[in-house]
Each structure stands twice: as C-alpha cells, then as structure tokens.
mmCIF file of C-alpha atoms and ligand atoms in Angstrom:
data_model
loop_
_atom_site.group_PDB
_atom_site.id
_atom_site.type_symbol
_atom_site.label_atom_id
_atom_site.label_comp_id
_atom_site.label_asym_id
_atom_site.label_seq_id
_atom_site.Cartn_x
_atom_site.Cartn_y
_atom_site.Cartn_z
ATOM 1 C CA UNK A 253 -4.281 -9.964 -11.046
ATOM 2 C CA UNK A 254 -0.746 -8.756 -10.311
ATOM 3 C CA UNK A 255 2.110 -11.083 -11.420
ATOM 4 C CA UNK A 256 5.704 -10.253 -10.610
ATOM 5 C CA UNK A 257 8.016 -12.529 -12.377
ATOM 6 C CA UNK A 258 11.704 -12.824 -11.298
ATOM 7 C CA UNK A 259 12.500 -9.083 -11.391
ATOM 8 C CA UNK A 260 15.821 -7.632 -10.583
ATOM 9 C CA UNK A 261 16.042 -3.834 -9.769
ATOM 10 C CA UNK A 262 19.217 -1.720 -9.280
ATOM 11 C CA UNK A 263 20.181 1.792 -8.169
ATOM 12 C CA UNK A 264 23.012 2.427 -10.453
ATOM 13 C CA UNK A 265 25.267 -0.655 -10.202
ATOM 14 C CA UNK A 266 23.833 -1.817 -6.904
ATOM 15 C CA UNK A 267 21.375 -4.590 -7.309
ATOM 16 C CA UNK A 268 18.763 -4.323 -4.395
ATOM 17 C CA UNK A 269 16.102 -6.602 -5.681
ATOM 18 C CA UNK A 270 17.078 -10.015 -6.852
ATOM 19 C CA UNK A 271 14.884 -12.572 -8.602
ATOM 20 C CA UNK A 272 11.838 -11.570 -6.776
ATOM 21 C CA UNK A 273 8.450 -13.249 -7.800
ATOM 22 C CA UNK A 274 5.158 -12.910 -6.238
ATOM 23 C CA UNK A 275 1.523 -12.624 -7.102
ATOM 24 C CA UNK A 276 -1.724 -10.945 -5.828
ATOM 25 C CA UNK A 277 -5.065 -12.438 -6.742
ATOM 26 C CA UNK A 278 -8.294 -10.521 -6.841
ATOM 27 C CA UNK A 279 -9.874 -10.076 -3.403
ATOM 28 C CA UNK A 280 -6.600 -11.023 -1.569
ATOM 29 C CA UNK A 281 -4.601 -9.105 1.030
ATOM 30 C CA UNK A 282 -1.066 -10.140 0.506
ATOM 31 C CA UNK A 283 1.770 -8.815 2.768
ATOM 32 C CA UNK A 284 5.532 -8.566 2.133
ATOM 33 C CA UNK A 285 7.255 -8.403 5.445
ATOM 34 C CA UNK A 286 10.848 -7.156 5.507
ATOM 35 C CA UNK A 287 13.237 -5.345 7.840
ATOM 36 C CA UNK A 288 14.319 -1.883 7.129
ATOM 37 C CA UNK A 289 16.364 -1.769 3.947
ATOM 38 C CA UNK A 290 15.152 -5.200 2.743
ATOM 39 C CA UNK A 291 13.763 -3.656 -0.541
ATOM 40 C CA UNK A 292 10.061 -3.077 0.243
ATOM 41 C CA UNK A 293 9.683 0.363 -1.129
ATOM 42 C CA UNK A 294 11.842 -0.449 -4.179
ATOM 43 C CA UNK A 295 9.460 -3.277 -4.985
ATOM 44 C CA UNK A 296 6.378 -0.982 -4.580
ATOM 45 C CA UNK A 297 7.985 1.745 -6.776
ATOM 46 C CA UNK A 298 8.715 -0.896 -9.469
ATOM 47 C CA UNK A 299 5.083 -2.255 -9.475
ATOM 48 C CA UNK A 300 3.848 1.420 -10.000
ATOM 49 C CA UNK A 301 6.459 2.138 -12.675
ATOM 50 C CA UNK A 302 8.508 4.609 -10.920
ATOM 51 C CA UNK A 303 11.457 2.351 -11.287
ATOM 52 C CA UNK A 304 12.126 -0.171 -13.997
ATOM 53 C CA UNK A 305 13.448 -3.594 -13.418
ATOM 54 C CA UNK A 306 16.561 -4.535 -15.141
ATOM 55 C CA UNK A 307 15.363 -8.102 -15.537
ATOM 56 C CA UNK A 308 11.957 -9.914 -15.230
ATOM 57 C CA UNK A 309 8.402 -8.997 -15.987
ATOM 58 C CA UNK A 310 5.377 -7.517 -14.330
ATOM 59 C CA UNK A 311 1.871 -7.883 -15.522
ATOM 60 C CA UNK A 312 -1.418 -6.596 -14.243
ATOM 61 C CA UNK A 313 -4.660 -8.187 -15.508
ATOM 62 C CA UNK A 314 -2.883 -9.570 -18.295
ATOM 63 C CA UNK A 315 -1.286 -6.357 -19.515
ATOM 64 C CA UNK A 316 2.499 -6.317 -19.617
ATOM 65 C CA UNK A 317 3.360 -3.326 -17.291
ATOM 66 C CA UNK A 318 7.167 -3.782 -17.037
ATOM 67 C CA UNK A 319 8.037 -0.903 -19.446
ATOM 68 C CA UNK A 320 5.056 1.357 -19.190
ATOM 69 C CA UNK A 321 4.934 4.771 -17.676
ATOM 70 C CA UNK A 322 3.660 5.341 -14.180
ATOM 71 C CA UNK A 323 0.645 7.459 -15.260
ATOM 72 C CA UNK A 324 -0.568 4.549 -17.458
ATOM 73 C CA UNK A 325 -0.264 2.127 -14.668
ATOM 74 C CA UNK A 326 -2.392 4.348 -12.317
ATOM 75 C CA UNK A 327 -4.863 4.422 -15.129
ATOM 76 C CA UNK A 328 -5.042 0.642 -15.246
ATOM 77 C CA UNK A 329 -6.081 0.575 -11.590
ATOM 78 C CA UNK A 330 -3.127 0.453 -9.279
ATOM 79 C CA UNK A 331 -2.972 3.023 -6.565
ATOM 80 C CA UNK A 332 -0.206 3.577 -4.008
ATOM 81 C CA UNK A 333 -0.348 5.068 -0.744
ATOM 82 C CA UNK A 334 3.373 5.979 -0.336
ATOM 83 C CA UNK A 335 5.605 5.613 2.698
ATOM 84 C CA UNK A 336 5.569 8.363 5.135
ATOM 85 C CA UNK A 337 1.840 9.535 4.678
ATOM 86 C CA UNK A 338 2.644 12.314 2.235
ATOM 87 C CA UNK A 339 -0.523 14.469 2.555
ATOM 88 C CA UNK A 340 -0.599 18.054 1.485
ATOM 89 C CA UNK A 341 -0.401 19.813 4.813
ATOM 90 C CA UNK A 342 -1.601 23.178 3.680
ATOM 91 C CA UNK A 343 -4.755 21.768 1.991
ATOM 92 C CA UNK A 344 -7.989 20.690 3.740
ATOM 93 C CA UNK A 345 -8.811 17.076 4.119
ATOM 94 C CA UNK A 346 -11.329 17.490 1.465
ATOM 95 C CA UNK A 347 -8.946 18.945 -1.046
ATOM 96 C CA UNK A 348 -6.528 16.032 -0.390
ATOM 97 C CA UNK A 349 -9.314 13.735 -1.273
ATOM 98 C CA UNK A 350 -10.155 15.688 -4.443
ATOM 99 C CA UNK A 351 -6.527 15.496 -5.548
ATOM 100 C CA UNK A 352 -6.750 11.638 -4.967
ATOM 101 C CA UNK A 353 -9.743 11.464 -7.057
ATOM 102 C CA UNK A 354 -8.295 13.342 -10.195
ATOM 103 C CA UNK A 355 -8.780 10.346 -12.473
ATOM 104 C CA UNK A 356 -12.550 10.438 -11.916
ATOM 105 C CA UNK A 357 -13.086 14.037 -11.069
ATOM 106 C CA UNK A 358 -14.778 14.883 -14.375
ATOM 107 C CA UNK A 359 -17.409 12.388 -13.592
ATOM 108 C CA UNK A 360 -19.100 14.338 -10.757
ATOM 109 C CA UNK A 361 -21.348 11.375 -9.768
ATOM 110 C CA UNK A 362 -18.491 8.925 -9.648
ATOM 111 C CA UNK A 363 -16.490 11.312 -7.567
ATOM 112 C CA UNK A 364 -19.229 12.168 -5.085
ATOM 113 C CA UNK A 365 -20.078 8.581 -4.738
ATOM 114 C CA UNK A 366 -16.510 7.634 -3.811
ATOM 115 C CA UNK A 367 -16.278 10.611 -1.452
ATOM 116 C CA UNK A 368 -19.454 9.572 0.321
ATOM 117 C CA UNK A 369 -18.088 6.016 0.427
ATOM 118 C CA UNK A 370 -14.947 7.128 2.126
ATOM 119 C CA UNK A 371 -16.700 9.472 4.395
ATOM 120 C CA UNK A 372 -19.049 6.545 5.462
ATOM 121 C CA UNK A 373 -16.258 4.207 6.053
ATOM 122 C CA UNK A 374 -14.114 6.635 7.906
ATOM 123 C CA UNK A 375 -16.428 9.301 9.468
ATOM 124 C CA UNK A 376 -13.472 11.143 11.175
ATOM 125 C CA UNK A 377 -12.435 12.324 7.677
ATOM 126 C CA UNK A 378 -15.963 13.806 7.196
ATOM 127 C CA UNK A 379 -15.784 15.516 10.580
ATOM 128 C CA UNK A 380 -12.416 16.915 9.688
ATOM 129 C CA UNK A 381 -13.015 17.674 5.987
ATOM 130 C CA UNK A 382 -12.518 21.368 6.328
ATOM 131 C CA UNK A 383 -9.442 21.133 8.563
ATOM 132 C CA UNK A 384 -5.927 21.503 7.132
ATOM 133 C CA UNK A 385 -4.361 18.150 6.686
ATOM 134 C CA UNK A 386 -1.272 19.314 8.632
ATOM 135 C CA UNK A 387 -3.342 19.787 11.771
ATOM 136 C CA UNK A 388 -4.336 16.106 11.940
ATOM 137 C CA UNK A 389 -2.681 13.514 14.162
ATOM 138 C CA UNK A 390 -0.083 11.265 12.624
ATOM 139 C CA UNK A 391 -2.811 8.434 12.714
ATOM 140 C CA UNK A 392 -5.507 10.684 11.087
ATOM 141 C CA UNK A 393 -2.920 11.754 8.236
ATOM 142 C CA UNK A 394 -2.225 8.098 7.494
ATOM 143 C CA UNK A 395 -6.011 7.371 7.316
ATOM 144 C CA UNK A 396 -6.347 10.416 4.910
ATOM 145 C CA UNK A 397 -3.396 9.231 2.761
ATOM 146 C CA UNK A 398 -5.092 5.913 2.456
ATOM 147 C CA UNK A 399 -8.529 7.193 1.680
ATOM 148 C CA UNK A 400 -6.939 9.532 -0.854
ATOM 149 C CA UNK A 401 -5.356 6.551 -2.641
ATOM 150 C CA UNK A 402 -8.839 4.918 -2.756
ATOM 151 C CA UNK A 403 -10.486 7.987 -4.298
ATOM 152 C CA UNK A 404 -9.386 6.870 -7.809
ATOM 153 C CA UNK A 405 -11.362 3.640 -7.073
ATOM 154 C CA UNK A 406 -8.291 1.316 -7.682
ATOM 155 C CA UNK A 407 -8.624 -2.266 -8.511
ATOM 156 C CA UNK A 408 -5.275 -2.870 -6.477
ATOM 157 C CA UNK A 409 -4.350 -0.750 -3.539
ATOM 158 C CA UNK A 410 -0.568 -0.667 -2.598
ATOM 159 C CA UNK A 411 0.269 0.346 0.976
ATOM 160 C CA UNK A 412 3.951 1.172 1.806
ATOM 161 C CA UNK A 413 4.383 0.685 5.605
ATOM 162 C CA UNK A 414 1.244 2.412 6.800
ATOM 163 C CA UNK A 415 2.397 1.873 10.374
ATOM 164 C CA UNK A 416 5.672 3.448 10.110
ATOM 165 C CA UNK A 417 6.400 6.072 12.657
ATOM 166 C CA UNK A 418 2.940 5.878 14.363
ATOM 167 C CA UNK A 419 2.418 5.533 17.973
ATOM 168 C CA UNK A 420 0.956 2.019 18.883
ATOM 169 C CA UNK A 421 -2.520 3.443 19.602
ATOM 170 C CA UNK A 422 -2.757 4.716 15.953
ATOM 171 C CA UNK A 423 -1.105 1.639 14.525
ATOM 172 C CA UNK A 424 -4.191 -0.361 15.599
ATOM 173 C CA UNK A 425 -6.551 2.243 14.104
ATOM 174 C CA UNK A 426 -4.795 2.060 10.715
ATOM 175 C CA UNK A 427 -4.902 -1.711 10.681
ATOM 176 C CA UNK A 428 -8.589 -1.660 11.573
ATOM 177 C CA UNK A 429 -8.936 0.717 8.417
ATOM 178 C CA UNK A 430 -7.116 -1.663 6.174
ATOM 179 C CA UNK A 431 -9.250 -4.558 7.512
ATOM 180 C CA UNK A 432 -12.311 -2.494 6.729
ATOM 181 C CA UNK A 433 -11.245 -1.966 3.051
ATOM 182 C CA UNK A 434 -10.387 -5.511 2.694
ATOM 183 C CA UNK A 435 -13.676 -6.665 4.064
ATOM 184 C CA UNK A 436 -15.376 -4.495 1.365
ATOM 185 C CA UNK A 437 -13.575 -6.461 -1.236
ATOM 186 C CA UNK A 438 -10.478 -4.208 -1.834
ATOM 187 C CA UNK A 439 -7.514 -6.102 -3.282
ATOM 188 C CA UNK A 440 -4.359 -5.063 -1.237
ATOM 189 C CA UNK A 441 -0.652 -5.451 -1.455
ATOM 190 C CA UNK A 442 0.922 -4.310 1.879
ATOM 191 C CA UNK A 443 4.631 -4.062 2.857
ATOM 192 C CA UNK A 444 5.473 -3.971 6.430
ATOM 193 C CA UNK A 445 7.917 -4.227 9.107
ATOM 194 C CA UNK A 446 5.054 -4.633 11.725
ATOM 195 C CA UNK A 447 4.722 -8.404 10.985
ATOM 196 C CA UNK A 448 2.418 -9.362 13.551
ATOM 197 C CA UNK A 449 -0.559 -7.168 12.744
ATOM 198 C CA UNK A 450 -0.028 -7.490 9.022
ATOM 199 C CA UNK A 451 -0.080 -11.248 9.198
ATOM 200 C CA UNK A 452 -3.355 -11.307 11.106
ATOM 201 C CA UNK A 453 -4.958 -9.295 8.249
ATOM 202 C CA UNK A 454 -3.292 -10.937 5.268
ATOM 203 C CA UNK A 455 -4.369 -14.072 3.303
ATOM 204 C CA UNK A 456 -0.856 -14.678 2.065
ATOM 205 C CA UNK A 457 2.640 -13.538 2.931
ATOM 206 C CA UNK A 458 6.229 -13.297 1.504
ATOM 207 C CA UNK A 459 9.227 -12.697 3.556
ATOM 208 C CA UNK A 460 11.795 -10.337 1.955
ATOM 209 C CA UNK A 461 15.348 -10.578 3.109
ATOM 210 C CA UNK A 462 18.051 -8.325 1.518
ATOM 211 C CA UNK A 463 16.267 -8.195 -1.795
ATOM 212 C CA UNK A 464 15.309 -11.802 -2.007
ATOM 213 C CA UNK A 465 11.921 -13.730 -1.196
ATOM 214 C CA UNK A 466 13.177 -16.053 1.700
ATOM 215 C CA UNK A 467 9.749 -17.548 2.455
ATOM 216 C CA UNK A 468 6.190 -17.598 1.171
ATOM 217 C CA UNK A 469 2.918 -19.174 2.115
ATOM 218 C CA UNK A 470 -0.354 -18.539 3.769
ATOM 219 C CA UNK A 471 -0.320 -15.962 6.465
ATOM 220 C CA UNK A 472 -1.065 -18.641 9.085
ATOM 221 C CA UNK A 473 1.848 -20.788 8.008
ATOM 222 C CA UNK A 474 4.126 -17.754 7.954
ATOM 223 C CA UNK A 475 2.978 -16.672 11.345
ATOM 224 C CA UNK A 476 3.853 -19.980 12.763
ATOM 225 C CA UNK A 477 7.024 -20.568 10.976
ATOM 226 C CA UNK A 478 9.834 -20.711 13.666
ATOM 227 C CA UNK A 479 12.341 -18.508 11.720
ATOM 228 C CA UNK A 480 9.652 -15.696 11.322
ATOM 229 C CA UNK A 481 8.687 -16.078 14.989
ATOM 230 C CA UNK A 482 12.340 -15.576 15.959
ATOM 231 C CA UNK A 483 13.240 -12.782 13.432
ATOM 232 C CA UNK A 484 10.036 -10.829 13.206
ATOM 233 C CA UNK A 485 7.637 -11.640 15.711
ATOM 234 C CA UNK A 486 9.562 -12.348 18.915
ATOM 235 C CA UNK A 487 10.114 -8.875 20.326
ATOM 236 C CA UNK A 488 7.199 -7.214 18.613
ATOM 237 C CA UNK A 489 4.489 -6.493 20.937
ATOM 238 C CA UNK A 490 1.989 -5.024 18.613
HETATM 239 N N1 ADP D 686 17.591 6.087 -4.365
HETATM 240 C C1 ADP D 686 18.318 5.196 -3.847
HETATM 241 N N2 ADP D 686 19.595 5.191 -4.306
HETATM 242 C C2 ADP D 686 20.557 4.123 -4.049
HETATM 243 N N3 ADP D 686 20.113 3.199 -3.054
HETATM 244 C C3 ADP D 686 18.895 3.216 -2.521
HETATM 245 C C4 ADP D 686 17.946 4.148 -3.009
HETATM 246 N N4 ADP D 686 16.716 3.867 -2.306
HETATM 247 C C5 ADP D 686 16.853 2.849 -1.563
HETATM 248 N N5 ADP D 686 18.226 2.394 -1.766
HETATM 249 C C6 ADP D 686 18.834 1.119 -1.113
HETATM 250 O O1 ADP D 686 18.054 0.011 -1.449
HETATM 251 C C7 ADP D 686 17.935 -0.931 -0.451
HETATM 252 C C8 ADP D 686 16.354 -1.192 -0.326
HETATM 253 O O2 ADP D 686 15.804 0.059 0.063
HETATM 254 P P1 ADP D 686 14.168 0.188 0.276
HETATM 255 O O3 ADP D 686 13.529 -0.496 -0.885
HETATM 256 O O4 ADP D 686 13.891 1.586 0.598
HETATM 257 O O5 ADP D 686 13.976 -0.747 1.639
HETATM 258 P P2 ADP D 686 12.804 -0.867 2.674
HETATM 259 O O6 ADP D 686 11.603 0.021 2.069
HETATM 260 O O7 ADP D 686 12.520 -2.292 2.800
HETATM 261 O O8 ADP D 686 13.244 -0.207 3.863
HETATM 262 C C9 ADP D 686 18.637 -0.292 0.773
HETATM 263 O O9 ADP D 686 19.861 -0.880 0.905
HETATM 264 C C10 ADP D 686 18.640 1.242 0.376
HETATM 265 O O10 ADP D 686 19.798 1.864 1.019
HETATM 266 MG MG1 MG D 687 10.426 1.343 2.755
#
C-alpha cells in the first residue's frame, strides 16, 4: 500500500533521514520505534508531503507521491494525527470532528455515518461532543485528535507518538483505542518511543536509529531482539 524506497531527508544541509526504506501493507499495523530525535516525525511529514526527500521515492497504492502536494496526498487517503495532539481548544469536540471530515462534509450521509461510527467506537466523544476541546483531559484530547484524523475515512492512518506527554493511565486508553481501530481493519503506521505497547499492537516493526533503519522484522521478533530489549524495553514499565 505504502512503499518508501531509500529516502534521504534534510533540513538545510543537515541530512536527518538516510536511505530509509519501509512499507505498509493493507490491514497491517506497522510501528517505527525510535528514541527522541531519531527522525520519526520527519518521516511522517515526508510521507504526508509536508517535507520532500532529496533522494528516493514514495508511492501509495501505485501512485508516485514523492513530489506531490500535501493536500493531494490527503485526498489519496492518507491522514495524519500529528505529534502533540493539536486539537482546536476553543472549538467543541463536535466541531473538531467536523473539521477532520472536511473532505467528505459535502456528502452529508457519509459525514454522518463517519461521525456515528466514531461516536460508537469512542462513546466518551459523544458524551463530550458539546464541550470545548480545551476542557478535555490530555488522554481525551489525544482520542479526539485520532478520531478527527479518522473522520476523512482514510485508507492509511499515520499516528505520530500518540502516547507522548500522557500519564500512564491515559497511555493505556490510547493504545486500546488504536487496537480498536486496527481490529476494525484500519491500516496504521505508528511511530513511538513507547516501544513495549506499540510492539504488542503491531504486526511488523522497524527500529530507527539516528535517521537509519537499524532493524526490521515481525513485531514478535523485534520485541525479543536482545538489542531492542536492552535499548528500548529494559527500563520501560508501560
Ligand atoms: N525544522 C527543523 N529544522 C532543523 N532540524 C530539525 C527540524 N526538525 C527536526 N530537526 C532535527 O531532525 C532530527 C530528527 O527530528 P524528528 O524527526 O523530530 O525526530 P523524532 O520525531 O524522532 O523525535 C533531530 O536531530 C532534530 O533536531
Ligand atoms: Mg517526533
């Protein structure tokens, strides 16, 4: 579905992504694990067209997306939930979801269907629909941010560190939410520092170290890799 082939990405003269290749197949949950600064967000922004690689190619369902504009990539069916749950705090939960559904809002039936679907999967959002997003807990805001990305009915959902900055009790809730979406057949690319929980959820995994893919394999193999255990799982209690 998504194929990333040997991309390099730079900020000015500084190359932060080097020869990175990975793929996501339909129905899979794929996780890219990496420490702070490894280049996870840069990869996500490149897949969504916000950054352009200096080398390499990206394709989505056979379309070469390497040089096309971010808006067009959204229309092809890739939605991103960005790092730091950027909900609109002065807007209601409902209005945030409306904004996420802008691609389909002209089709009232499709919009209502998606809204009902999100409300049925995550009833707390329905309960809070008239509340300002800024009054939600951190965990609820993250849930809203993910549901908002889902409102465009994407073929591929990108999640950039959904657990970042959340208390452990909320982290579990967010991973439960992602599992629910995956069980419903959503194809997901997740990047995380929270390796343990992400690996439990994923089919396949890549380990990103200072801009390079250091390891790849099934989530089970990566979880049991001694290097991964030592560097990413040892001290993490989640
Ligand atoms: N806008 C930017 N300008 C220059 N360097 C950046 C910018 N954004 C990120 N970087 C650098 O690129 C590297 C990868 O960053 P990032 O993709 O945000 O990592 P991660 O998401 O894994 O924490 C880091 O060294 C970071 O300092
Ligand atoms: Mg990041």
